[in-house]
PDB file of C-alpha atoms in Angstrom:
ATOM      1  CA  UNK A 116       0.000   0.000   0.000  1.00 85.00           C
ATOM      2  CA  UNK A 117       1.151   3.422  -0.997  1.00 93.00           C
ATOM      3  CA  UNK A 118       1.517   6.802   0.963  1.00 96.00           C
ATOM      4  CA  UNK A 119       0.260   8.987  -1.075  1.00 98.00           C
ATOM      5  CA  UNK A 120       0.739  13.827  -1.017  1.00 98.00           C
ATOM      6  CA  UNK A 121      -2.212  14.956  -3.201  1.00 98.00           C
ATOM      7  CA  UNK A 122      -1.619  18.509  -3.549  1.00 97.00           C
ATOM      8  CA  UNK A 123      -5.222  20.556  -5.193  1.00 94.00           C
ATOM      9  CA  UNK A 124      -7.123  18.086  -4.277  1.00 95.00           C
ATOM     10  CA  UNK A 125     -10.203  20.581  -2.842  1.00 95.00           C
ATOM     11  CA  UNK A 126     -11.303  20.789  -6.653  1.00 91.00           C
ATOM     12  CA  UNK A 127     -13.394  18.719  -8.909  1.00 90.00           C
ATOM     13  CA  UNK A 128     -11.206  16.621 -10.418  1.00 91.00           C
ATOM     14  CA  UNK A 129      -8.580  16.342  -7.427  1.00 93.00           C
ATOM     15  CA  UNK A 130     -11.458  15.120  -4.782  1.00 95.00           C
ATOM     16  CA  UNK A 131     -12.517  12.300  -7.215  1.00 95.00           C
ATOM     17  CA  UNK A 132      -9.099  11.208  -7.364  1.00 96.00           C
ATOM     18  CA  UNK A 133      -8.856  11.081  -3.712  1.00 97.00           C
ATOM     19  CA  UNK A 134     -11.839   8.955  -3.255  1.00 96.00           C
ATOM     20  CA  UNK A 135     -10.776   6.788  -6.127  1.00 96.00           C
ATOM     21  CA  UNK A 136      -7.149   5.770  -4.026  1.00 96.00           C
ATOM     22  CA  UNK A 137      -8.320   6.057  -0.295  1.00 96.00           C
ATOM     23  CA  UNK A 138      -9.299   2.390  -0.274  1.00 92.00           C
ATOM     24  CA  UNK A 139      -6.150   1.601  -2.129  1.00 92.00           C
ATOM     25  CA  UNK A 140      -3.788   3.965   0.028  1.00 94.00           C
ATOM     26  CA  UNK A 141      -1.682   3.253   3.035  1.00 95.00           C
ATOM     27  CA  UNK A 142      -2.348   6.888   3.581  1.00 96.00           C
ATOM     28  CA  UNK A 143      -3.365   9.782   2.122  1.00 98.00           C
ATOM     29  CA  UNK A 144      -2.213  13.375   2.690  1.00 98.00           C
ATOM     30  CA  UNK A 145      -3.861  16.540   0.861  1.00 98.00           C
ATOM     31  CA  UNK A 146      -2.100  19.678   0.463  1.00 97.00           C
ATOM     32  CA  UNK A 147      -4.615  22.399  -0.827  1.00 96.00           C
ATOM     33  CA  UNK A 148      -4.296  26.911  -0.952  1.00 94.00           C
ATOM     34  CA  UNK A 149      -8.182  26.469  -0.994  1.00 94.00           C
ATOM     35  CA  UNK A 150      -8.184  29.259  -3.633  1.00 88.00           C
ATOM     36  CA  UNK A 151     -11.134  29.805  -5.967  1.00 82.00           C
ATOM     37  CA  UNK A 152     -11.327  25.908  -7.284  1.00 83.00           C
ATOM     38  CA  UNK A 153     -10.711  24.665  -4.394  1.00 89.00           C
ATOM     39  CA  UNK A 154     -13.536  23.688  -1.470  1.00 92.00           C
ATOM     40  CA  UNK A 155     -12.907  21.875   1.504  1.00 94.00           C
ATOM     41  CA  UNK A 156     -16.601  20.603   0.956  1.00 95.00           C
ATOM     42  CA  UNK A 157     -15.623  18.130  -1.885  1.00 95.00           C
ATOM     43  CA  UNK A 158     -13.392  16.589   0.822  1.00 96.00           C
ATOM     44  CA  UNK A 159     -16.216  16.415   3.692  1.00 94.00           C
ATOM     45  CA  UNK A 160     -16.954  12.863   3.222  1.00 94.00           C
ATOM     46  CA  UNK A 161     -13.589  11.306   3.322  1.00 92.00           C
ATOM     47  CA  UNK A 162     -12.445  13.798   6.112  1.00 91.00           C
ATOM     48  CA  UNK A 163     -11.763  10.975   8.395  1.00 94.00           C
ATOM     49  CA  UNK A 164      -9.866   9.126   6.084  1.00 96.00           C
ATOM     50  CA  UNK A 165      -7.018  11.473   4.790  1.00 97.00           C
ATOM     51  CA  UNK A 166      -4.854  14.293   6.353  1.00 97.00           C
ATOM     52  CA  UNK A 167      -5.756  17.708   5.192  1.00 97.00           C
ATOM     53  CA  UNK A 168      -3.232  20.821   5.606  1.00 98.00           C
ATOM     54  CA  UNK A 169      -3.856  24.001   3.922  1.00 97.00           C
ATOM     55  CA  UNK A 170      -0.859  25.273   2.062  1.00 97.00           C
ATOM     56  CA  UNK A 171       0.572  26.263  -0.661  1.00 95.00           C
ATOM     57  CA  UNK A 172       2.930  23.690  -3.123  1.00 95.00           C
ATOM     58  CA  UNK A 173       5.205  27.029  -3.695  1.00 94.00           C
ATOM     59  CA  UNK A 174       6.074  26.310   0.067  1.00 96.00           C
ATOM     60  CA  UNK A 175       9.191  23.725  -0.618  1.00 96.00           C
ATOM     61  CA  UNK A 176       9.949  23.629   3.408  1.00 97.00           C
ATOM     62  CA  UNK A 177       6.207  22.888   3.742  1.00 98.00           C
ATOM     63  CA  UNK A 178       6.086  19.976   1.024  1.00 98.00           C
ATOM     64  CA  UNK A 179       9.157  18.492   1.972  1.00 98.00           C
ATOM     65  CA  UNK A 180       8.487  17.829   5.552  1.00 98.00           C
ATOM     66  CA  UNK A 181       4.799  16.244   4.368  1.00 98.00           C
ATOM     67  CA  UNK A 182       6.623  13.943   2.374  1.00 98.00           C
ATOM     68  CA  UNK A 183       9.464  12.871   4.909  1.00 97.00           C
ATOM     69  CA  UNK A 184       6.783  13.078   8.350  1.00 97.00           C
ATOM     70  CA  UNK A 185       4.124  10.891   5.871  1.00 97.00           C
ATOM     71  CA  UNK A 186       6.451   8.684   4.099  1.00 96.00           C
ATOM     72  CA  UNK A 187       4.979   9.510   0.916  1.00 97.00           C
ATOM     73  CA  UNK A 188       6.212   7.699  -2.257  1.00 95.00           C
ATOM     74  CA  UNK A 189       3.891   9.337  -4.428  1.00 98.00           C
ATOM     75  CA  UNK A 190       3.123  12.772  -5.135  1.00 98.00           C
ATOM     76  CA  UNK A 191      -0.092  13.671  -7.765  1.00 98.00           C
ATOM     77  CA  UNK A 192       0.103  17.529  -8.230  1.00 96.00           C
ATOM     78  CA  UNK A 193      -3.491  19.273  -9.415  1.00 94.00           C
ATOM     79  CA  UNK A 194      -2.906  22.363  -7.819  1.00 89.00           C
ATOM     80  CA  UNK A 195      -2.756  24.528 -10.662  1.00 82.00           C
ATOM     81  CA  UNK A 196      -4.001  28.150 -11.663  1.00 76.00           C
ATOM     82  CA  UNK A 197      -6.624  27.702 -14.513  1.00 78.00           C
ATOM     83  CA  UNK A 198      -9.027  29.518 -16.218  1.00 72.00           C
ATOM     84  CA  UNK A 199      -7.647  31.420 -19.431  1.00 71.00           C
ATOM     85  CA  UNK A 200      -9.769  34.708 -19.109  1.00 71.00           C
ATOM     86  CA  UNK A 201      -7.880  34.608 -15.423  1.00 73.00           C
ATOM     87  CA  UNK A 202      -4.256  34.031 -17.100  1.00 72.00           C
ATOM     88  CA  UNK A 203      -4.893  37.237 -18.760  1.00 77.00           C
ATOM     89  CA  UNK A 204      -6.139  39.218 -15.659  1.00 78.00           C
ATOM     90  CA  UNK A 205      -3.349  38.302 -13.503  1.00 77.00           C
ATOM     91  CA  UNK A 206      -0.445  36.121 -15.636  1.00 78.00           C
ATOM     92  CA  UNK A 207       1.749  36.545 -12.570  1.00 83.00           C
ATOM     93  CA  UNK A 208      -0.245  33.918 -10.537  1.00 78.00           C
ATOM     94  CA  UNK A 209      -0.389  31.350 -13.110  1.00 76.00           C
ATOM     95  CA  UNK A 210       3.735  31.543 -13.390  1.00 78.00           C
ATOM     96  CA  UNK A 211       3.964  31.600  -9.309  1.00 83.00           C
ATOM     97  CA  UNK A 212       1.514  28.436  -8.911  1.00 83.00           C
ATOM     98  CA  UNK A 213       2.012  26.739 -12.848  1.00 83.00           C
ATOM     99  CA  UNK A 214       5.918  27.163 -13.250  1.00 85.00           C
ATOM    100  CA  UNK A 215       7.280  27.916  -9.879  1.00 93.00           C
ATOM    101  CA  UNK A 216       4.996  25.537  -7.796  1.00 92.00           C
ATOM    102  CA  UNK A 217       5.713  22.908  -9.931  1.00 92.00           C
ATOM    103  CA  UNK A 218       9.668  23.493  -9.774  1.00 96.00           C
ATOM    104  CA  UNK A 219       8.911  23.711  -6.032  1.00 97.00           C
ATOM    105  CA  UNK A 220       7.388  20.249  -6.112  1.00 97.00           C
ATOM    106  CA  UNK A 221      10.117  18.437  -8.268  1.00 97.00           C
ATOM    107  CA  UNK A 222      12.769  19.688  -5.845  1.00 98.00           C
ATOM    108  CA  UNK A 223      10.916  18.747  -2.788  1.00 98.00           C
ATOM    109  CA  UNK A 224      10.155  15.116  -4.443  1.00 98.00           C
ATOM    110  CA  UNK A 225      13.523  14.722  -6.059  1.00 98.00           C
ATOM    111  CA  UNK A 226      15.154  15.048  -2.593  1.00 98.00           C
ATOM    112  CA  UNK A 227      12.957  12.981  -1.275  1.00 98.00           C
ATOM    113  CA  UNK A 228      13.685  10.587  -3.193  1.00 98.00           C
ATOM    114  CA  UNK A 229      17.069  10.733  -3.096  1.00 97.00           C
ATOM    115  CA  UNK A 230      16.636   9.785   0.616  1.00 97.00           C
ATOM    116  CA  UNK A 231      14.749   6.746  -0.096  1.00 96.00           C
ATOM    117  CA  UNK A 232      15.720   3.101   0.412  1.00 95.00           C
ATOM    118  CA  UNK A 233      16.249   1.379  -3.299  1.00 95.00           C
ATOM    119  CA  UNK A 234      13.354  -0.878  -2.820  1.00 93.00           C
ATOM    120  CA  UNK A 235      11.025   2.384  -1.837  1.00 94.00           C
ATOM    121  CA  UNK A 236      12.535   4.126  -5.019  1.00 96.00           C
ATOM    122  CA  UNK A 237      11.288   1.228  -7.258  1.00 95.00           C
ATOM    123  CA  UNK A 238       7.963   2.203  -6.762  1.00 93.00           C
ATOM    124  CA  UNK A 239       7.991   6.283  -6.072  1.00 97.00           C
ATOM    125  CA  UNK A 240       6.146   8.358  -8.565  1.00 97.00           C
ATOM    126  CA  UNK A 241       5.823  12.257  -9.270  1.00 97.00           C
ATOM    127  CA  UNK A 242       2.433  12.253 -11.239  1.00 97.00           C
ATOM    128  CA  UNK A 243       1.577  15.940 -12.840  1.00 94.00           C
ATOM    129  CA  UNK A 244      -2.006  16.163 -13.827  1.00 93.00           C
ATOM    130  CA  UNK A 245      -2.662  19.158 -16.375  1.00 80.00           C
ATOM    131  CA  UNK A 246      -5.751  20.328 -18.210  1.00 67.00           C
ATOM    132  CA  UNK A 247      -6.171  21.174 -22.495  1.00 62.00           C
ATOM    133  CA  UNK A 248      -6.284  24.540 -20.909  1.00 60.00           C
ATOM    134  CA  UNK A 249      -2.553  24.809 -21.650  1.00 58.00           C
ATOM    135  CA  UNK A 250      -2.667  24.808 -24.900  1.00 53.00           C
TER     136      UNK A 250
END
C-alpha cells in the first residue's frame, strides 16, 4: 500500500481522485491553498480518512516535511491556476503556482527521493495532472 501527497485536491477533479485511491492507500495526505477551485466541501466525506493541511505547493519547506513526516512515495500535483480569461487578468499567478509551484514540487520530491531506500525508489512516482487549458 502506498503513501500517497495529493496537492489541489479541494477541486473537482482532485477530490474524485482522492476517493478513487483512499481504499487503495496506506495513507493519504492533501495539500490544498483552498483558492477559488478549491472547497474543503468536496473533501467532507472522506475527512476521516485522509490528512488535510492548507498550504501552498510554492512552500518547498512545507512539502518536503509532508513527504518525509508521511512517508509519501507518491506525489499527484493538481494544484494549478486555470481559467484562461484569469491568465490574462493576472499572468503573474499562473507563473507563481504553474511554473514555480511545480519546480517547487520536483525539488521537494527529487530530494525525497534521493533519501529513499532502493526498494522504496522502485515504486515512487511524481504524477503531474494538467488540463487542455494549456494549450
Amino acid at each position: 500500500m502506498r503513501s500517497f501527497l495529493v496537492t489541489g485536491a479541494a477541486g473537482f477533479i482532485g477530490s474524485n481522485f482522492v476517493e478513487l485511491i483512499l481504499s487503495k492507500a496506506k495513507k493519504v495526505v492533501v495539500l490544498d491553498a483552498l483558492t477559488y477551485a478549491g472547497h474543503l466541501e468536496n473533501l467532507e466525506e472522506f475527512k476521516n480518512k485522509l490528512t488535510f493541511v492548507k498550504g501552498d505547493i510554492g512552500d518547498e519547506k512545507l512539502v518536503a516535511s509532508l513527504l518525509k513526516e508521511h512517508d509519501t512515495d507518491v506525489l499527484v500535483n493538481f494544484a494549478a491556476e486555470s481559467h484562461v480569461d484569469r491568465s490574462i487578468s493576472d499572468p503573474e499567478a499562473f507563473v507563481r503556482t504553474n511554473v514555480l509551484g511545480v519546480f517547487h514540487l520536483l525539488s521537494a520530491f527529487r530530494a525525497h527521493y534521493e533519501a529513499m531506500s532502493a526498494d522504496k525508489k522502485t515504486n515512487a512516482r511524481f504524477v503531474q495532472v494538467s488540463t487542455d487549458e494549456v494549450f
